[in-house]
Coordinates of C-alpha atoms in Angstrom, one line a residue:
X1 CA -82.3 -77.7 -2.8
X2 CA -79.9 -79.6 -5.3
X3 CA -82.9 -82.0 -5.7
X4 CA -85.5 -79.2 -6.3
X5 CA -83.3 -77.4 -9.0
X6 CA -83.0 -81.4 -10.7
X7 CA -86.7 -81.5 -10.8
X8 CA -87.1 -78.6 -13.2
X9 CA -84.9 -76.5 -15.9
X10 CA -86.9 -73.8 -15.4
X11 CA -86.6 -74.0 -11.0
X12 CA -82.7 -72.8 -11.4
X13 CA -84.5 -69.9 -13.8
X14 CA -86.8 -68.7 -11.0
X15 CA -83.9 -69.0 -8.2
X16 CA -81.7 -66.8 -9.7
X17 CA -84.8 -64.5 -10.7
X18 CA -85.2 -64.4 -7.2
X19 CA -81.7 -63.5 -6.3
X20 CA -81.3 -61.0 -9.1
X21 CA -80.9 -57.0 -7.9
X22 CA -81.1 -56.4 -11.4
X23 CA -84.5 -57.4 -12.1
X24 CA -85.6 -55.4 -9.3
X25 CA -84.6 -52.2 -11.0
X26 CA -85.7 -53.9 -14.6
X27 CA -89.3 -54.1 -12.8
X28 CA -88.9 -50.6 -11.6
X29 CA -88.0 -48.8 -14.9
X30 CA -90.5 -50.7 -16.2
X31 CA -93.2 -49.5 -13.6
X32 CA -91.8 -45.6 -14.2
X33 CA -92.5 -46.6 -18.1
X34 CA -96.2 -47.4 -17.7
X35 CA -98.8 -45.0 -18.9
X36 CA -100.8 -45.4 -15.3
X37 CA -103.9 -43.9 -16.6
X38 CA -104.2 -46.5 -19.6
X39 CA -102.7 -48.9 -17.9
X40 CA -104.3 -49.5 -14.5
X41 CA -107.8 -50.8 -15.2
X42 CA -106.5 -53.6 -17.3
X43 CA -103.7 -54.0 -14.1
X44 CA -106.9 -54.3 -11.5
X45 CA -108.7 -57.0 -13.9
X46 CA -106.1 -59.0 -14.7
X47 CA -104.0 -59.1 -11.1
X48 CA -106.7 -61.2 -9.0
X49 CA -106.7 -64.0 -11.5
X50 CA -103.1 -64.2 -12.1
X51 CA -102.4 -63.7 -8.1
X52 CA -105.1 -66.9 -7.3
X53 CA -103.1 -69.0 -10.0
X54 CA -99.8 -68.4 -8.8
X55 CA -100.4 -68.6 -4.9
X56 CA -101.8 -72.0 -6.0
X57 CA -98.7 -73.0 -7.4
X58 CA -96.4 -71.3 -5.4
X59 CA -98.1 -72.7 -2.2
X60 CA -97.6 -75.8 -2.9
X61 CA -93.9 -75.9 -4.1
X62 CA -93.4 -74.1 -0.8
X63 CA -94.8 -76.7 1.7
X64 CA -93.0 -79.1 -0.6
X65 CA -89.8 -77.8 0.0
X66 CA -89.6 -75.1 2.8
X67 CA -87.4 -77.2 4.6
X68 CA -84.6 -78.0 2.0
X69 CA -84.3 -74.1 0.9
X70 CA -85.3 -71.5 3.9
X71 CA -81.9 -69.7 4.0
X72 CA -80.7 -69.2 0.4
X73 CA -84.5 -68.1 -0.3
X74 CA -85.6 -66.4 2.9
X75 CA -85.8 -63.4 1.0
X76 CA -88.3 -64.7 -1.2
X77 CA -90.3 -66.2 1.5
X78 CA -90.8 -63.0 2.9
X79 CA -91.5 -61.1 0.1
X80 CA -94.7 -63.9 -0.1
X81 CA -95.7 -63.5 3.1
X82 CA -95.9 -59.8 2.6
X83 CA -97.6 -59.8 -0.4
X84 CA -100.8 -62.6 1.4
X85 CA -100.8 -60.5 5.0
X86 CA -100.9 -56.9 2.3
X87 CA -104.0 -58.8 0.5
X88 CA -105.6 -59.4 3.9
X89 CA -104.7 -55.5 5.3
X90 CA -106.5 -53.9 2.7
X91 CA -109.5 -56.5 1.8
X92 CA -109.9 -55.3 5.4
X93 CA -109.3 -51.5 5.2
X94 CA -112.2 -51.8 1.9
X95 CA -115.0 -51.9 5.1
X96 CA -113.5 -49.5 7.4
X97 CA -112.6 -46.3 5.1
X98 CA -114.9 -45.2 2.9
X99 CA -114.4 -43.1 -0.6
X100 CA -114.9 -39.3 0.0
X101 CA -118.4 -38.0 -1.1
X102 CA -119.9 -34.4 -2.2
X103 CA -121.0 -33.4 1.6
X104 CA -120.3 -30.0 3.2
X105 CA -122.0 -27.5 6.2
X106 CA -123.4 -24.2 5.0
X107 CA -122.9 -21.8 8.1
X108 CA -125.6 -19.0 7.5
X109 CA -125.3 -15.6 8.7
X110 CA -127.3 -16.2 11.9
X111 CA -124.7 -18.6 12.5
X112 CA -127.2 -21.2 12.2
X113 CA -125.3 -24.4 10.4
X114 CA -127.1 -26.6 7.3
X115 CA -125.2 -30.1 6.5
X116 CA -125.8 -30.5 2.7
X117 CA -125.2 -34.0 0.6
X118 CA -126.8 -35.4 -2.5
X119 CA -130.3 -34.7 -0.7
X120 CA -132.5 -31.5 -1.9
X121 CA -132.3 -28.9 1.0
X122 CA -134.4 -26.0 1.1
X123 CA -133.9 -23.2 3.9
X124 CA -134.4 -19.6 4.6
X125 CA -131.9 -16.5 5.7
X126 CA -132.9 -13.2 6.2
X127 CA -135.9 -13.5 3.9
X128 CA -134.2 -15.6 0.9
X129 CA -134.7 -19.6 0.6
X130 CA -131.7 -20.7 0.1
X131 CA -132.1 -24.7 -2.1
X132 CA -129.0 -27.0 -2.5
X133 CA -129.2 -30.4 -4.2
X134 CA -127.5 -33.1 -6.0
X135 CA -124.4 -32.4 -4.6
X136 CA -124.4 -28.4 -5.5
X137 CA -125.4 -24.8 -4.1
X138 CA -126.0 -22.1 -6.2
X139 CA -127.3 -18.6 -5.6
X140 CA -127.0 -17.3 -9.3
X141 CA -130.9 -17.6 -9.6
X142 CA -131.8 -17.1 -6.5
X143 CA -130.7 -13.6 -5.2
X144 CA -132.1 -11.8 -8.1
X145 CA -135.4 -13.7 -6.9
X146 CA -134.1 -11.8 -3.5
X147 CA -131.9 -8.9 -4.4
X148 CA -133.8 -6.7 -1.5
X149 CA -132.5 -9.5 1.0
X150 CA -129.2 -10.6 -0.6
X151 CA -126.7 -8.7 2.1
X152 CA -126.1 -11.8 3.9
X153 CA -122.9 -13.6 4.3
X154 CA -122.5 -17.5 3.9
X155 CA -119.5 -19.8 4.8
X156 CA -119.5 -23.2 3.4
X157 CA -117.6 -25.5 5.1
X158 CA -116.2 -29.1 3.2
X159 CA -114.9 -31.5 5.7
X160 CA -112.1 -33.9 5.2
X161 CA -113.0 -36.7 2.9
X162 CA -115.9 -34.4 1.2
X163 CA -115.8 -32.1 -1.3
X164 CA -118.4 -29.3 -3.2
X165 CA -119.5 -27.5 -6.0
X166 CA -121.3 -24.4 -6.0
X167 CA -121.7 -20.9 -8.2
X168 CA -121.9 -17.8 -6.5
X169 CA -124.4 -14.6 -7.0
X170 CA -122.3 -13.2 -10.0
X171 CA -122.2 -17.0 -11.8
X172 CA -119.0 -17.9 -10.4
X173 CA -118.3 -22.1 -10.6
X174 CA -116.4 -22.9 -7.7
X175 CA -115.3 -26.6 -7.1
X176 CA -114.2 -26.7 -3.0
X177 CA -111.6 -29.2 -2.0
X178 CA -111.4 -31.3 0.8
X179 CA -110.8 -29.9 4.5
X180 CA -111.6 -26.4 2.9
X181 CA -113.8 -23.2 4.3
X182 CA -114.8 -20.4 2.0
X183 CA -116.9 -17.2 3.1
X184 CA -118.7 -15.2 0.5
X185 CA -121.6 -12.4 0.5
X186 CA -125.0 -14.3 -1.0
X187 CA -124.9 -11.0 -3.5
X188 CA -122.3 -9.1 -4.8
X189 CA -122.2 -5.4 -4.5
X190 CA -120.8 -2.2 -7.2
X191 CA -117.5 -2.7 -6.1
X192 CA -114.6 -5.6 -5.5
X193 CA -116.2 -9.0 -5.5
X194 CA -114.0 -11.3 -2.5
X195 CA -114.2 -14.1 -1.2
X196 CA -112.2 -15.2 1.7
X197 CA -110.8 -19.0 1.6
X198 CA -108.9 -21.8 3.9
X199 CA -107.9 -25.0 2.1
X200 CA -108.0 -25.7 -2.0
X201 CA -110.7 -24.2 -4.2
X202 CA -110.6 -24.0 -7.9
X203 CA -112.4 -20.8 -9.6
X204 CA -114.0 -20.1 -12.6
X205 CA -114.9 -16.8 -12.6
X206 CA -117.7 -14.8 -14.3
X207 CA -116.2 -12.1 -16.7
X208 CA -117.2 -8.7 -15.1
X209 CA -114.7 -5.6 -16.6
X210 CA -116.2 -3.4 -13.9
X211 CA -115.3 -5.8 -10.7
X212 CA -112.6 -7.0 -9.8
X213 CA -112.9 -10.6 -8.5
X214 CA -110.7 -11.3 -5.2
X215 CA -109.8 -14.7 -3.1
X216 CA -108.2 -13.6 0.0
X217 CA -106.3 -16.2 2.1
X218 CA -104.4 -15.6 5.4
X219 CA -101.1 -15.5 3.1
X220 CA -101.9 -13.5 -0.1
X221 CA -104.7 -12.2 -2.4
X222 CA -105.5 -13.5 -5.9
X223 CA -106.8 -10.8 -8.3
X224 CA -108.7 -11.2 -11.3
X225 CA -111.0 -10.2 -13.9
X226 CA -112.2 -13.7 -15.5
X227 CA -110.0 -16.4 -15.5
X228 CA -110.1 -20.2 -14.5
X229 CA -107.4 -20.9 -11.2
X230 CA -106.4 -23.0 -8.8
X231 CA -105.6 -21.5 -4.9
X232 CA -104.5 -23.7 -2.4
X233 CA -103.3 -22.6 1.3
X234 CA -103.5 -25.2 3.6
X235 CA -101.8 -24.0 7.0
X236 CA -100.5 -27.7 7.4
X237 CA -99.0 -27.5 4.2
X238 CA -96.5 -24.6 4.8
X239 CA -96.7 -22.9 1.4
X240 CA -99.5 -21.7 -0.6
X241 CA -100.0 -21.5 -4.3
X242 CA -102.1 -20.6 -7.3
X243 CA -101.9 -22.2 -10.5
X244 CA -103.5 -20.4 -13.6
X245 CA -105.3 -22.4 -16.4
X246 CA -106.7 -19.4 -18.2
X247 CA -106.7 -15.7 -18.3
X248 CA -104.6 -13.3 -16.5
X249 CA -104.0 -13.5 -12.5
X250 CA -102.2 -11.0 -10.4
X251 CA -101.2 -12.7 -6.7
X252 CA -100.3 -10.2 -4.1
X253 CA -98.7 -10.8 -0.3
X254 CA -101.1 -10.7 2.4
X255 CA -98.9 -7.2 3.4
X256 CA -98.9 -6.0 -0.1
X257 CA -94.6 -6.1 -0.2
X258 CA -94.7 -8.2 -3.5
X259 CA -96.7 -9.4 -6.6
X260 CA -96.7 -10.9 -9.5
X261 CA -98.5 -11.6 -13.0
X262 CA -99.3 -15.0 -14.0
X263 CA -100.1 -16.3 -17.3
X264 CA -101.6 -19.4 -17.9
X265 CA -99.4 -22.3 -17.5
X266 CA -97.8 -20.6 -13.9
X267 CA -97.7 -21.3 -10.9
X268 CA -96.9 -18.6 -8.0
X269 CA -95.7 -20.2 -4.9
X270 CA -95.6 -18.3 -1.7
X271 CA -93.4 -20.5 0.7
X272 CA -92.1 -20.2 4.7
X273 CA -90.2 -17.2 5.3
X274 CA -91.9 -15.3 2.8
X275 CA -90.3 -16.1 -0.5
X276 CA -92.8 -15.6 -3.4
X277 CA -91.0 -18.0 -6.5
X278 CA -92.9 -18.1 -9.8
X279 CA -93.2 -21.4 -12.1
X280 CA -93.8 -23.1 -15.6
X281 CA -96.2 -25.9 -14.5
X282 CA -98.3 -28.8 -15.9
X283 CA -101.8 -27.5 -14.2
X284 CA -103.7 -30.9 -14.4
X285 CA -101.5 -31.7 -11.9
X286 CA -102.9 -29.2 -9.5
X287 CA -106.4 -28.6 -10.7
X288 CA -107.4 -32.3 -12.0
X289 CA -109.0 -32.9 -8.4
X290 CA -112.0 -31.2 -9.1
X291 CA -112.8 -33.7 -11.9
X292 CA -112.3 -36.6 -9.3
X293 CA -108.6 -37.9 -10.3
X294 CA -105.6 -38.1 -8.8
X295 CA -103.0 -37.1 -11.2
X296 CA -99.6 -36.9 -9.6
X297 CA -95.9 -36.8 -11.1
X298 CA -92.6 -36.9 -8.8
X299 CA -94.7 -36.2 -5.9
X300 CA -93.4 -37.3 -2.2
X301 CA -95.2 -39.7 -0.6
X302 CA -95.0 -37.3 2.5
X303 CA -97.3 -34.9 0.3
X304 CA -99.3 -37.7 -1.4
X305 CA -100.1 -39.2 1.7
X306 CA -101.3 -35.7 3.4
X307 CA -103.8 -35.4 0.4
X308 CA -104.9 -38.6 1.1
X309 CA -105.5 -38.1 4.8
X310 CA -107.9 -35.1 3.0
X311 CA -109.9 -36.7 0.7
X312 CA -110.4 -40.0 3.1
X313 CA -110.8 -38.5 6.4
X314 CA -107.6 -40.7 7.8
X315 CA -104.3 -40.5 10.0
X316 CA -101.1 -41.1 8.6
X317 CA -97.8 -42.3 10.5
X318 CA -94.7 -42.4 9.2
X319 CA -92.3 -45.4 10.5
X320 CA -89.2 -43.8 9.2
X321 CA -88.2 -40.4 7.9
X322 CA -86.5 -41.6 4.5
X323 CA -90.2 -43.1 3.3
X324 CA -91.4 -39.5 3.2
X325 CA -89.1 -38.2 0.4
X326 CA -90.1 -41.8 -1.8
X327 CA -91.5 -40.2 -5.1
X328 CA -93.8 -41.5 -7.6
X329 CA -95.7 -40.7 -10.8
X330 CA -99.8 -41.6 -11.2
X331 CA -102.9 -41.0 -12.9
X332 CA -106.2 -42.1 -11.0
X333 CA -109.8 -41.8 -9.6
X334 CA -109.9 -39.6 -6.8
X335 CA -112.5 -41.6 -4.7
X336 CA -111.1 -45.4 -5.8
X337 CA -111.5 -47.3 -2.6
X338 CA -108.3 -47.0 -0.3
X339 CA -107.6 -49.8 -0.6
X340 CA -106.9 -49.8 -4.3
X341 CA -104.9 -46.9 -4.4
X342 CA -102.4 -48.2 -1.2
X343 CA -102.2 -51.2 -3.2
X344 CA -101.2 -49.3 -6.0
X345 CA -98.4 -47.6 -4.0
X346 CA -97.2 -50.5 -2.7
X347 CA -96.8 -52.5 -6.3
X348 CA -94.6 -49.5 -7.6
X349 CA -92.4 -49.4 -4.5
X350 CA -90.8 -50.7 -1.6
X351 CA -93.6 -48.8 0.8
X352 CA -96.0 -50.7 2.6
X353 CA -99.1 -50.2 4.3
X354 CA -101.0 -51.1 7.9
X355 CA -104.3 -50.4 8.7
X356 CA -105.5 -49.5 12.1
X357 CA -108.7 -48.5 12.1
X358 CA -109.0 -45.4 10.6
X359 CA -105.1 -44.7 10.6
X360 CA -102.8 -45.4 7.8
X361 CA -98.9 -47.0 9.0
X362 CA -96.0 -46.3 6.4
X363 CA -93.6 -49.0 6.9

């Protein structure tokens, strides 16, 4: 040891660099300071060249003198050896889970079920030809084609790791989340027009004065006129919300006991035990999905993670408890590799990741 720190002024530097808590937190802050969006492409460029370089160097001061300082730098050692067998976990996990991709199943009112992609699909129901392609269905056109035959109903069905788009008979956009279900007549009739949804949708709905527009969940009902909105109710998730980007949204209990009025910017939250609790939110934090980012801030890895397991069709374990309150602040591509965005996780934390397959351990 004494004759390593000799070698070099800057050796005794990098020891107590090593040995310092307070550069740990000085990292940190610094990692809480970054604007993520900005700064992660130029992080993903840059890290593989600087990691070669200094596993290079590192390496071989290591086998030089492993022997002399194991004890006082154990620490360090094992940070190393994390960081090479991390590399290797997720180089892996890049062949084994894939990005999510526009897929979903259009169930048709025979009950006969259509899986639609990026492919041009073209199929009848009760007279109409239904057509989906490039990722999108959308009976706008259509049904006036086939207003004689447009009383059928439709349920599209997004799997985990998927997602959709479509526009309904009135000119409704709808962007469908993953592990989402939404049933909706092909035509709309003189009087309320609902929809019935499980899972995350985001709406922008067609300005009609004379019908109401409704999304109906097994929790509440969101009314509106014209307005753009977030409604998310997963069962898994034990609460369900709407968030409001514009217009005016009135959200109702399933039994009709309670509403309330949203204006834009709020959030209604309708939580276990029946507590309805209103909010001033940042809404690209609930609603920049459906333009293929991940924008998160104080979020718990508990509920990042169960988003992931979504949007790449994967398990999650949790070694301890305390990892699932860990909170962090990002700004990404929804459909980055895994691998990338565990990697991410782990560089801003103490977290770390295993790959089994298709399931994700938290360590």
């Amino acid at each position: 040891m004494e004759e390593w720190l000799a070698e070099d002024e800057h050796h005794q530097a990098l020891l107590q660099d090593w040995k310092s808590c307070s550069t740990i937190r000085q990292k940190t802050e610094a990692y809480e300071r970054l604007k993520y969006s900005e700064a992660w492409e130029d992080f993903r460029k840059a890290r593989q060249e600087k990691m070669s370089l200094l596993r290079r160097k590192r390496w071989n001061m290591w086998m030089k003198y492993a022997a002399l300082f194991v004890v006082p730098l154990s620490v360090a050692v094992v940070l190393l050896w994390n960081n090479t067998e991390k590399s290797k976990e997720l180089q892996v996990a890049e062949s084994i889970v894939n990005p999510g991709k526009s897929q979903a199943v259009l169930v048709l009112s025979s009950g006969e079920r259509q899986a639609l992609d990026e492919e041009e699909r073209s199929f009848k129901d009760g007279g109409m030809t239904i057509k989906a392609q490039s990722g999108e269905i959308n009976y706008a056109n259509q049904v006036q084609k086939n207003a004689k035959n447009a009383s059928a109903f439709h349920t599209l069905e997004v799997p985990r790791g998927g997602g959709y788009f479509m526009v309904l008979a009135d000119g409704t956009k709808v962007w469908l989340n993953a592990a989402t279900r939404l049933s909706y007549p092909v035509a709309f009739g003189e009087g309320v027009r609902k929809v019935f949804l499980e899972g995350e949708a985001y709406f922008e709905v067609a300005k009609d004065a004379e019908r109401m527009f409704v999304v109906e969940t097994a929790h509440a009902i969101v009314k509106v006129l014209g307005t753009s909105f977030d409604v998310c109710d997963y069962e898994e998730d034990g609460k369900m919300f709407t968030t409001l980007e514009e217009g005016v949204v009135e959200m109702e209990k399933a039994d009709n006991s309670e509403q309330m009025r949203m204006a834009p910017g709020e959030q209604v939250c309708l939580v276990e035990g029946g507590r309805m609790r209103k909010y001033e939110v940042e809404t690209a934090l609930f609603t920049s999905w459906r333009s293929g980012r991940l924008v998160f801030k104080n979020m718990s890895l508990e509920d990042l993670m169960r988003n992931i397991t979504r949007w790449y069709d994967v398990e999650v374990k949790f070694e301890r408890e305390s990892l699932k309150k860990v909170v962090f602040t990002g700004d990404m591509k929804k459909y980055e590799d895994l691998s990338d965005v565990l990697e991410f996780i782990e560089l801003t934390s103490e977290t770390h990741f295993l790959i089994e397959g298709n399931k994700i351990i938290v360590y």
